[in-house]
PDB file of C-alpha atoms in Angstrom:
ATOM      1  CA  MET A   1      22.655  32.262  48.359  1.00  0.00           C
ATOM      2  CA  VAL A   2      25.921  32.532  46.496  1.00  0.00           C
ATOM      3  CA  ASN A   3      27.616  35.948  46.589  1.00  0.00           C
ATOM      4  CA  GLN A   4      27.006  37.370  43.113  1.00  0.00           C
ATOM      5  CA  ASP A   5      29.925  39.804  43.385  1.00  0.00           C
ATOM      6  CA  ALA A   6      32.236  36.821  43.895  1.00  0.00           C
ATOM      7  CA  VAL A   7      30.667  35.098  40.879  1.00  0.00           C
ATOM      8  CA  LYS A   8      31.259  38.193  38.728  1.00  0.00           C
ATOM      9  CA  GLU A   9      34.865  38.390  39.888  1.00  0.00           C
ATOM     10  CA  VAL A  10      35.553  34.769  38.906  1.00  0.00           C
ATOM     11  CA  LEU A  11      33.668  35.227  35.630  1.00  0.00           C
ATOM     12  CA  THR A  12      35.902  38.145  34.672  1.00  0.00           C
ATOM     13  CA  GLU A  13      38.954  35.910  35.011  1.00  0.00           C
ATOM     14  CA  TRP A  14      37.423  33.090  32.955  1.00  0.00           C
ATOM     15  CA  LEU A  15      36.353  35.441  30.173  1.00  0.00           C
ATOM     16  CA  ASP A  16      40.018  36.160  29.413  1.00  0.00           C
ATOM     17  CA  ASN A  17      40.020  32.790  27.647  1.00  0.00           C
ATOM     18  CA  PRO A  18      38.242  32.978  24.239  1.00  0.00           C
ATOM     19  CA  TYR A  19      36.776  29.466  24.568  1.00  0.00           C
ATOM     20  CA  TRP A  20      35.125  30.207  27.918  1.00  0.00           C
ATOM     21  CA  ALA A  21      34.117  33.679  26.731  1.00  0.00           C
ATOM     22  CA  ALA A  22      32.221  32.086  23.833  1.00  0.00           C
ATOM     23  CA  TYR A  23      30.584  29.612  26.232  1.00  0.00           C
ATOM     24  CA  TYR A  24      29.294  32.522  28.298  1.00  0.00           C
ATOM     25  CA  ASN A  25      28.612  35.132  25.602  1.00  0.00           C
ATOM     26  CA  ASP A  26      26.850  32.756  23.208  1.00  0.00           C
ATOM     27  CA  ALA A  27      24.479  31.432  25.868  1.00  0.00           C
ATOM     28  CA  PRO A  28      20.932  31.712  24.477  1.00  0.00           C
ATOM     29  CA  THR A  29      19.326  33.324  27.557  1.00  0.00           C
ATOM     30  CA  GLU A  30      20.293  35.385  30.580  1.00  0.00           C
ATOM     31  CA  GLU A  31      19.370  32.410  32.765  1.00  0.00           C
ATOM     32  CA  CYS A  32      21.819  30.270  30.834  1.00  0.00           C
ATOM     33  CA  LYS A  33      24.513  32.942  31.203  1.00  0.00           C
ATOM     34  CA  HIS A  34      23.853  32.945  34.938  1.00  0.00           C
ATOM     35  CA  TYR A  35      24.251  29.155  34.981  1.00  0.00           C
ATOM     36  CA  VAL A  36      27.544  29.335  33.073  1.00  0.00           C
ATOM     37  CA  ALA A  37      28.924  32.060  35.365  1.00  0.00           C
ATOM     38  CA  LEU A  38      27.881  30.100  38.441  1.00  0.00           C
ATOM     39  CA  GLN A  39      29.435  26.963  36.975  1.00  0.00           C
ATOM     40  CA  MET A  40      32.743  28.762  36.535  1.00  0.00           C
ATOM     41  CA  TYR A  41      32.539  30.056  40.096  1.00  0.00           C
ATOM     42  CA  ALA A  42      31.736  26.599  41.455  1.00  0.00           C
ATOM     43  CA  SER A  43      34.626  25.123  39.504  1.00  0.00           C
ATOM     44  CA  ASP A  44      37.049  27.605  41.040  1.00  0.00           C
ATOM     45  CA  THR A  45      35.740  27.567  44.584  1.00  0.00           C
ATOM     46  CA  GLU A  46      34.149  24.122  45.068  1.00  0.00           C
ATOM     47  CA  ASP A  47      31.380  26.025  46.892  1.00  0.00           C
ATOM     48  CA  GLU A  48      28.712  23.433  47.769  1.00  0.00           C
ATOM     49  CA  GLU A  49      25.994  26.078  47.773  1.00  0.00           C
ATOM     50  CA  ALA A  50      26.901  26.965  44.180  1.00  0.00           C
ATOM     51  CA  PHE A  51      26.632  23.320  43.114  1.00  0.00           C
ATOM     52  CA  GLU A  52      23.209  23.088  44.762  1.00  0.00           C
ATOM     53  CA  GLU A  53      22.052  26.223  42.945  1.00  0.00           C
ATOM     54  CA  LEU A  54      23.348  24.794  39.655  1.00  0.00           C
ATOM     55  CA  ASP A  55      21.274  21.662  40.230  1.00  0.00           C
ATOM     56  CA  GLN A  56      18.152  23.765  40.752  1.00  0.00           C
ATOM     57  CA  LEU A  57      18.798  25.954  37.697  1.00  0.00           C
ATOM     58  CA  LEU A  58      19.350  22.936  35.469  1.00  0.00           C
ATOM     59  CA  LYS A  59      15.881  21.595  36.320  1.00  0.00           C
ATOM     60  CA  HIS A  60      14.250  24.671  34.773  1.00  0.00           C
ATOM     61  CA  MET A  61      16.203  24.937  31.536  1.00  0.00           C
ATOM     62  CA  GLY A  62      14.714  24.440  28.112  1.00  0.00           C
ATOM     63  CA  LEU A  63      16.202  22.730  25.091  1.00  0.00           C
ATOM     64  CA  PRO A  64      18.083  25.767  23.706  1.00  0.00           C
ATOM     65  CA  GLU A  65      19.902  26.267  27.011  1.00  0.00           C
ATOM     66  CA  LEU A  66      20.564  22.578  27.527  1.00  0.00           C
ATOM     67  CA  ASN A  67      21.910  22.151  23.999  1.00  0.00           C
ATOM     68  CA  HIS A  68      24.255  25.083  24.579  1.00  0.00           C
ATOM     69  CA  LEU A  69      25.519  23.565  27.833  1.00  0.00           C
ATOM     70  CA  LEU A  70      25.933  20.187  26.134  1.00  0.00           C
ATOM     71  CA  GLN A  71      28.020  21.759  23.378  1.00  0.00           C
ATOM     72  CA  TYR A  72      30.607  22.830  25.953  1.00  0.00           C
ATOM     73  CA  ALA A  73      30.316  19.932  28.404  1.00  0.00           C
ATOM     74  CA  GLY A  74      33.215  17.898  27.045  1.00  0.00           C
ATOM     75  CA  ASN A  75      33.551  14.266  28.059  1.00  0.00           C
ATOM     76  CA  THR A  76      32.348  14.696  31.626  1.00  0.00           C
ATOM     77  CA  PRO A  77      29.638  13.349  33.922  1.00  0.00           C
ATOM     78  CA  GLU A  78      27.887  16.686  33.387  1.00  0.00           C
ATOM     79  CA  ARG A  79      27.551  15.846  29.694  1.00  0.00           C
ATOM     80  CA  ALA A  80      25.740  12.594  30.454  1.00  0.00           C
ATOM     81  CA  ARG A  81      23.476  14.353  32.930  1.00  0.00           C
ATOM     82  CA  ILE A  82      22.528  17.084  30.450  1.00  0.00           C
ATOM     83  CA  ALA A  83      22.032  14.557  27.630  1.00  0.00           C
ATOM     84  CA  LYS A  84      19.672  12.577  29.851  1.00  0.00           C
ATOM     85  CA  ILE A  85      17.588  15.692  30.563  1.00  0.00           C
ATOM     86  CA  ILE A  86      17.487  16.554  26.852  1.00  0.00           C
ATOM     87  CA  ASP A  87      16.400  13.017  26.009  1.00  0.00           C
ATOM     88  CA  HIS A  88      13.640  13.239  28.586  1.00  0.00           C
ATOM     89  CA  LEU A  89      12.395  16.577  27.238  1.00  0.00           C
ATOM     90  CA  ASN A  90      12.435  15.242  23.677  1.00  0.00           C
ATOM     91  CA  ASN A  91      10.282  12.291  24.699  1.00  0.00           C
ATOM     92  CA  VAL A  92       7.667  14.167  26.719  1.00  0.00           C
TER      93      VAL A  92
END
C-alpha cells in the first residue's frame, strides 16, 4: 500500500498551483479526491504501486468522477482510457 503521508506531502506541493488545486478541490467525491492525490504522487515518484492502485480505483468510479477526471486529462493516453470507460458506462 502506498504511504499516505507521502501522498499528502506531494499533494501539498501540487496544490500551490491553482489549476491543480481546482482539479483536487472540485472533485465530486472523496474517492475522486483520493484518486487525484494519488495521481499527483504517482506522477512525481513513478511509484509502480501507486499506478496499480490508480488502476484499481478507476474501475470503481462512476460517471461524475470520470467526467471530472476527463475534464483535466488533457491530450494524454489517460484521456482516451477514461473516455472509453465513460462510453462503456453510457452504453450499459
